[in-house]
Short mmCIF file of C-alpha atoms and ligand atoms in Angstrom, two decimals:
data_model
loop_
_atom_site.label_atom_id
_atom_site.label_comp_id
_atom_site.label_asym_id
_atom_site.label_seq_id
_atom_site.Cartn_x
_atom_site.Cartn_y
_atom_site.Cartn_z
CA MET A 1 15.64 -11.52 -9.00
CA ARG A 2 16.04 -7.83 -8.26
CA ILE A 3 13.41 -6.46 -5.86
CA LEU A 4 12.60 -2.90 -5.03
CA VAL A 5 11.02 -2.48 -1.64
CA THR A 6 9.08 0.51 -0.34
CA ASN A 7 6.28 1.40 1.91
CA ASP A 8 4.24 4.30 3.41
CA ASP A 9 4.80 3.83 7.10
CA GLY A 10 8.36 5.10 6.77
CA ILE A 11 11.73 3.35 6.35
CA ASP A 12 12.04 2.81 10.17
CA SER A 13 8.79 0.74 10.41
CA PRO A 14 8.92 -2.82 11.60
CA GLY A 15 6.83 -3.94 8.50
CA ILE A 16 9.35 -2.82 5.90
CA TYR A 17 12.07 -4.38 7.86
CA ALA A 18 10.34 -7.68 8.11
CA LEU A 19 9.55 -7.49 4.34
CA ALA A 20 13.02 -6.72 3.22
CA PHE A 21 14.56 -9.48 5.41
CA ALA A 22 12.14 -12.15 4.07
CA LEU A 23 12.56 -11.01 0.47
CA ARG A 24 16.26 -11.58 0.74
CA ARG A 25 15.47 -15.17 0.60
CA VAL A 26 14.23 -14.93 -2.98
CA GLY A 27 16.21 -12.04 -4.50
CA THR A 28 18.45 -8.98 -4.20
CA VAL A 29 16.58 -6.31 -2.26
CA THR A 30 16.90 -2.49 -2.52
CA VAL A 31 14.97 -0.34 -0.06
CA VAL A 32 13.91 3.08 -1.07
CA ALA A 33 11.17 4.39 1.23
CA PRO A 34 9.84 7.55 2.70
CA ASP A 35 11.85 9.04 5.71
CA ARG A 36 8.57 9.51 7.71
CA GLN A 37 5.00 8.40 8.06
CA GLN A 38 3.19 8.74 4.79
CA SER A 39 0.05 6.59 5.27
CA ALA A 40 -3.06 7.74 3.50
CA VAL A 41 -1.23 10.07 1.09
CA GLY A 42 -2.54 8.08 -1.74
CA HIS A 43 -0.70 8.55 -5.17
CA ALA A 44 0.58 12.04 -4.22
CA LEU A 45 3.79 13.29 -5.81
CA THR A 46 6.16 16.01 -4.56
CA VAL A 47 6.57 18.71 -7.16
CA SER A 48 7.27 21.95 -5.42
CA SER A 49 10.29 21.02 -3.35
CA PRO A 50 13.37 19.02 -4.01
CA LEU A 51 13.81 15.35 -3.02
CA ARG A 52 16.88 13.96 -1.09
CA ALA A 53 18.01 10.38 -0.81
CA THR A 54 19.63 9.79 2.46
CA PRO A 55 21.45 6.42 3.38
CA PHE A 56 19.62 4.83 6.14
CA ARG A 57 21.11 2.27 8.56
CA ARG A 58 19.41 -0.33 10.67
CA ASN A 59 21.08 -2.70 13.14
CA GLY A 60 24.47 -1.48 12.05
CA GLU A 61 24.17 -2.18 8.38
CA MET A 62 22.97 -0.30 5.34
CA PHE A 63 19.32 -0.77 4.96
CA GLY A 64 18.36 1.50 2.11
CA TYR A 65 17.60 5.05 1.11
CA ALA A 66 15.28 7.36 2.93
CA ILE A 67 13.38 9.92 0.78
CA ASN A 68 11.76 13.07 1.97
CA GLY A 69 8.70 12.31 -0.18
CA THR A 70 5.70 10.12 -0.84
CA PRO A 71 5.62 6.39 -1.66
CA ALA A 72 5.03 7.20 -5.32
CA ASP A 73 8.03 9.55 -5.33
CA CYS A 74 10.22 6.69 -3.97
CA VAL A 75 9.17 4.40 -6.81
CA LYS A 76 9.70 6.91 -9.48
CA LEU A 77 12.97 8.26 -8.07
CA ALA A 78 14.31 4.70 -7.43
CA ILE A 79 13.62 3.21 -10.76
CA SER A 80 14.33 6.23 -12.98
CA THR A 81 17.57 7.49 -11.12
CA LEU A 82 18.84 5.74 -7.94
CA LEU A 83 18.96 2.02 -8.96
CA PRO A 84 21.94 0.98 -11.08
CA GLU A 85 19.73 -1.72 -12.60
CA LYS A 86 15.96 -1.97 -13.11
CA PRO A 87 14.11 -4.20 -10.64
CA ASP A 88 12.33 -7.34 -11.81
CA ILE A 89 9.46 -6.63 -9.33
CA VAL A 90 8.48 -3.90 -6.83
CA VAL A 91 6.94 -4.87 -3.39
CA SER A 92 5.32 -2.36 -1.13
CA GLY A 93 4.75 -2.94 2.63
CA ILE A 94 4.29 -4.58 4.90
CA ASN A 95 1.71 -1.98 5.83
CA HIS A 96 0.62 -1.63 9.45
CA GLY A 97 -3.16 -2.00 8.79
CA ALA A 98 -5.42 -3.60 6.23
CA ASN A 99 -5.68 -2.14 2.70
CA THR A 100 -9.04 -3.66 1.69
CA SER A 101 -11.97 -2.28 -0.16
CA LEU A 102 -12.05 1.42 -0.83
CA ASN A 103 -8.87 1.91 1.32
CA VAL A 104 -6.70 1.23 -1.70
CA LEU A 105 -7.62 4.70 -2.99
CA TYR A 106 -6.23 6.35 0.11
CA SER A 107 -3.35 3.94 0.64
CA GLY A 108 0.15 5.10 -0.06
CA THR A 109 1.24 1.41 0.17
CA VAL A 110 -1.03 0.47 -2.71
CA SER A 111 -0.24 3.53 -4.73
CA ALA A 112 3.54 2.78 -4.54
CA ALA A 113 2.69 -0.54 -6.20
CA THR A 114 0.36 1.14 -8.61
CA GLU A 115 3.00 3.62 -9.68
CA ALA A 116 5.32 0.66 -10.30
CA MET A 117 2.82 -1.01 -12.46
CA MET A 118 2.23 2.26 -14.41
CA MET A 119 5.95 2.34 -15.03
CA GLY A 120 5.73 -1.11 -16.52
CA TYR A 121 6.79 -3.34 -13.56
CA LYS A 122 5.21 -6.39 -11.88
CA ALA A 123 4.18 -5.10 -8.44
CA MET A 124 2.33 -6.01 -5.29
CA ALA A 125 1.29 -4.40 -2.04
CA VAL A 126 1.24 -6.32 1.29
CA SER A 127 -0.62 -5.24 4.35
CA LEU A 128 -1.30 -6.82 7.75
CA THR A 129 -4.66 -6.22 9.63
CA ASP A 130 -3.03 -4.83 12.61
CA PHE A 131 -1.88 -1.05 13.06
CA GLY A 132 0.32 -1.85 16.00
CA TRP A 133 4.00 -1.25 15.84
CA GLU A 134 4.49 -4.38 17.93
CA ALA A 135 2.43 -6.57 15.49
CA ASP A 136 3.83 -9.99 14.54
CA MET A 137 4.89 -9.47 10.79
CA SER A 138 6.38 -12.97 10.41
CA ALA A 139 3.51 -14.71 8.68
CA ALA A 140 2.85 -11.74 6.36
CA ALA A 141 6.60 -11.77 5.47
CA ASP A 142 6.52 -15.43 4.65
CA TYR A 143 3.46 -14.89 2.33
CA ALA A 144 5.15 -11.93 0.68
CA ALA A 145 8.28 -13.82 0.01
CA MET A 146 6.32 -16.76 -1.41
CA LEU A 147 4.17 -14.60 -3.72
CA ALA A 148 7.08 -12.36 -4.66
CA GLU A 149 8.81 -15.53 -6.04
CA ARG A 150 5.71 -16.33 -8.08
CA LEU A 151 4.78 -12.84 -9.19
CA PRO A 152 6.83 -12.80 -12.37
CA GLY A 153 5.26 -16.05 -13.47
CA LEU A 154 1.75 -15.04 -12.84
CA ALA A 155 -0.22 -14.24 -16.00
CA LEU A 156 -1.61 -10.93 -14.65
CA PRO A 157 -2.56 -8.27 -17.28
CA HIS A 158 0.00 -5.52 -17.46
CA ASP A 159 -2.34 -2.96 -15.93
CA THR A 160 -2.93 -4.99 -12.83
CA VAL A 161 -1.35 -4.81 -9.27
CA LEU A 162 -1.59 -7.63 -6.68
CA ASN A 163 -3.05 -6.46 -3.49
CA VAL A 164 -2.22 -8.64 -0.58
CA ASN A 165 -3.84 -8.60 2.85
CA VAL A 166 -2.80 -10.89 5.62
CA PRO A 167 -4.95 -11.46 8.77
CA ALA A 168 -3.19 -10.76 12.10
CA ILE A 169 -3.95 -14.20 13.63
CA PRO A 170 -1.61 -16.95 14.74
CA SER A 171 0.18 -18.25 11.54
CA THR A 172 -1.06 -21.72 12.18
CA ASN A 173 -4.70 -20.52 11.94
CA ILE A 174 -4.16 -18.96 8.49
CA LYS A 175 -5.88 -21.16 5.93
CA GLY A 176 -3.75 -20.08 2.98
CA ILE A 177 -4.38 -17.73 -0.05
CA LYS A 178 -7.61 -16.79 -1.57
CA ALA A 179 -8.27 -14.70 -4.64
CA THR A 180 -10.89 -11.96 -3.87
CA ARG A 181 -12.28 -8.65 -4.88
CA LEU A 182 -12.44 -5.38 -3.13
CA SER A 183 -15.42 -5.28 -0.78
CA ASP A 184 -18.04 -2.55 -0.84
CA SER A 185 -17.12 -1.46 2.73
CA VAL A 186 -17.39 2.12 4.02
CA TRP A 187 -15.94 4.50 6.54
CA GLU A 188 -18.19 6.27 8.97
CA ASP A 189 -16.27 9.62 9.34
CA VAL A 190 -15.82 10.97 12.91
CA TYR A 191 -13.79 14.03 13.59
CA GLN A 192 -12.99 14.67 17.15
CA GLU A 193 -13.01 18.38 18.04
CA ARG A 194 -10.41 19.55 20.35
CA PHE A 195 -9.01 22.94 21.43
CA ASP A 196 -5.55 24.37 21.11
CA PRO A 197 -3.76 26.45 23.89
CA MET A 198 -5.37 29.54 22.25
CA GLU A 199 -8.85 28.02 22.66
CA ARG A 200 -9.17 27.60 18.84
CA PRO A 201 -10.83 24.45 17.69
CA TYR A 202 -9.04 21.74 15.70
CA TYR A 203 -10.27 18.43 14.19
CA TRP A 204 -8.72 14.94 14.13
CA LEU A 205 -10.18 12.23 11.87
CA LYS A 206 -10.99 8.99 13.73
CA GLY A 207 -13.37 7.06 11.39
CA THR A 208 -15.05 3.77 12.12
CA TYR A 209 -14.75 1.12 9.44
CA HIS A 210 -17.77 -0.91 8.56
CA ALA A 211 -16.67 -3.99 6.64
CA ARG A 212 -19.50 -5.15 4.53
CA GLY A 213 -17.77 -8.58 3.67
CA GLU A 214 -19.54 -9.97 0.65
CA ASP A 215 -18.89 -13.64 0.08
CA ASP A 216 -16.08 -13.09 -2.56
CA SER A 217 -14.61 -10.05 -0.99
CA ASP A 218 -11.28 -9.39 0.64
CA ASP A 219 -12.75 -8.19 3.96
CA ARG A 220 -14.69 -11.52 4.17
CA ALA A 221 -11.63 -13.74 3.34
CA LEU A 222 -9.59 -11.97 6.02
CA ALA A 223 -12.39 -12.37 8.56
CA ASP A 224 -12.53 -16.09 7.70
CA GLY A 225 -8.75 -16.53 8.19
CA TRP A 226 -7.57 -16.30 4.62
CA VAL A 227 -4.74 -14.30 3.02
CA ALA A 228 -6.74 -12.14 0.54
CA ILE A 229 -5.12 -11.45 -2.84
CA THR A 230 -6.98 -9.03 -5.09
CA PRO A 231 -5.96 -8.08 -8.58
CA ILE A 232 -6.63 -4.29 -8.87
CA ARG A 233 -6.13 -1.89 -11.80
CA TYR A 234 -6.25 1.96 -12.24
CA ASP A 235 -8.68 2.07 -15.15
CA LEU A 236 -11.24 4.42 -13.56
CA ASN A 237 -13.50 4.67 -16.63
CA ASN A 238 -17.12 4.01 -16.23
CA TYR A 239 -17.64 2.84 -19.89
CA ALA A 240 -21.38 2.35 -19.43
CA ALA A 241 -21.74 6.01 -18.27
CA ILE A 242 -19.98 7.38 -21.40
CA ASN A 243 -23.05 6.44 -23.27
CA THR A 244 -25.27 7.98 -20.65
CA LEU A 245 -23.38 11.31 -20.98
CA SER A 246 -23.53 11.29 -24.75
CA VAL A 247 -26.91 12.96 -24.58
CA LEU A 248 -24.88 16.01 -23.79
CA ASN A 249 -22.74 15.78 -26.93
CA GLY A 250 -22.51 19.12 -28.83
CA LEU A 251 -24.05 21.07 -25.93
CA GLN A 252 -22.75 24.63 -25.61
CA PRO A 253 -23.60 27.26 -23.05
MN1 LIG B 1 0.56 2.79 6.21
#
């Protein structure tokens, strides 16, 4: 199995290293990832400047290609141009921090997987509920490898990405996998106001996450010690509302 690995925390993150290392047990891994932190860039693409692919070494060996672009750029460039052979699956992560609920819309990790799905590939995103660079990635890596092996055989619809979140608890306390939906959680936005040396104010986002945690949701499953796996798709249509808007059909100013 050929596996393309990417992320949004950058090619030098501990999470992508743990993921690539674990996935080598189940396939041939190629890493193409951003050359810097790209969290919360969503599905952004680079269109007004050129992309460069720079070989990146870790622990004295070739690890992958660092791209001066976004996670979605990495998937597009890798599959269309850089890889000599098309991958069987694409795996994004392991993200430092959960990607549950509405966070999938902001997440570069999830968007990389979504881009792969839009290009016709089986894809999943993997995240750990710990932002720390020192977090233990081993359990998340083991689950990622296990799910990667099964991903081609899962009868998921072609428009669907597997969004995996692993709780940052001792691996012996993890209860296993649970299929979930995105919770209806919310962010309470807080911008800290500070002042630069010229006494001009600047603002830095530091939101507070309020996990609602409905029974069948990803946030609840994580809180209860499960690995939450959520099938998500990009169909943003609100079909019922099309009918609601049809009262405006034919309207002209
Ligand atoms: Mn990230």
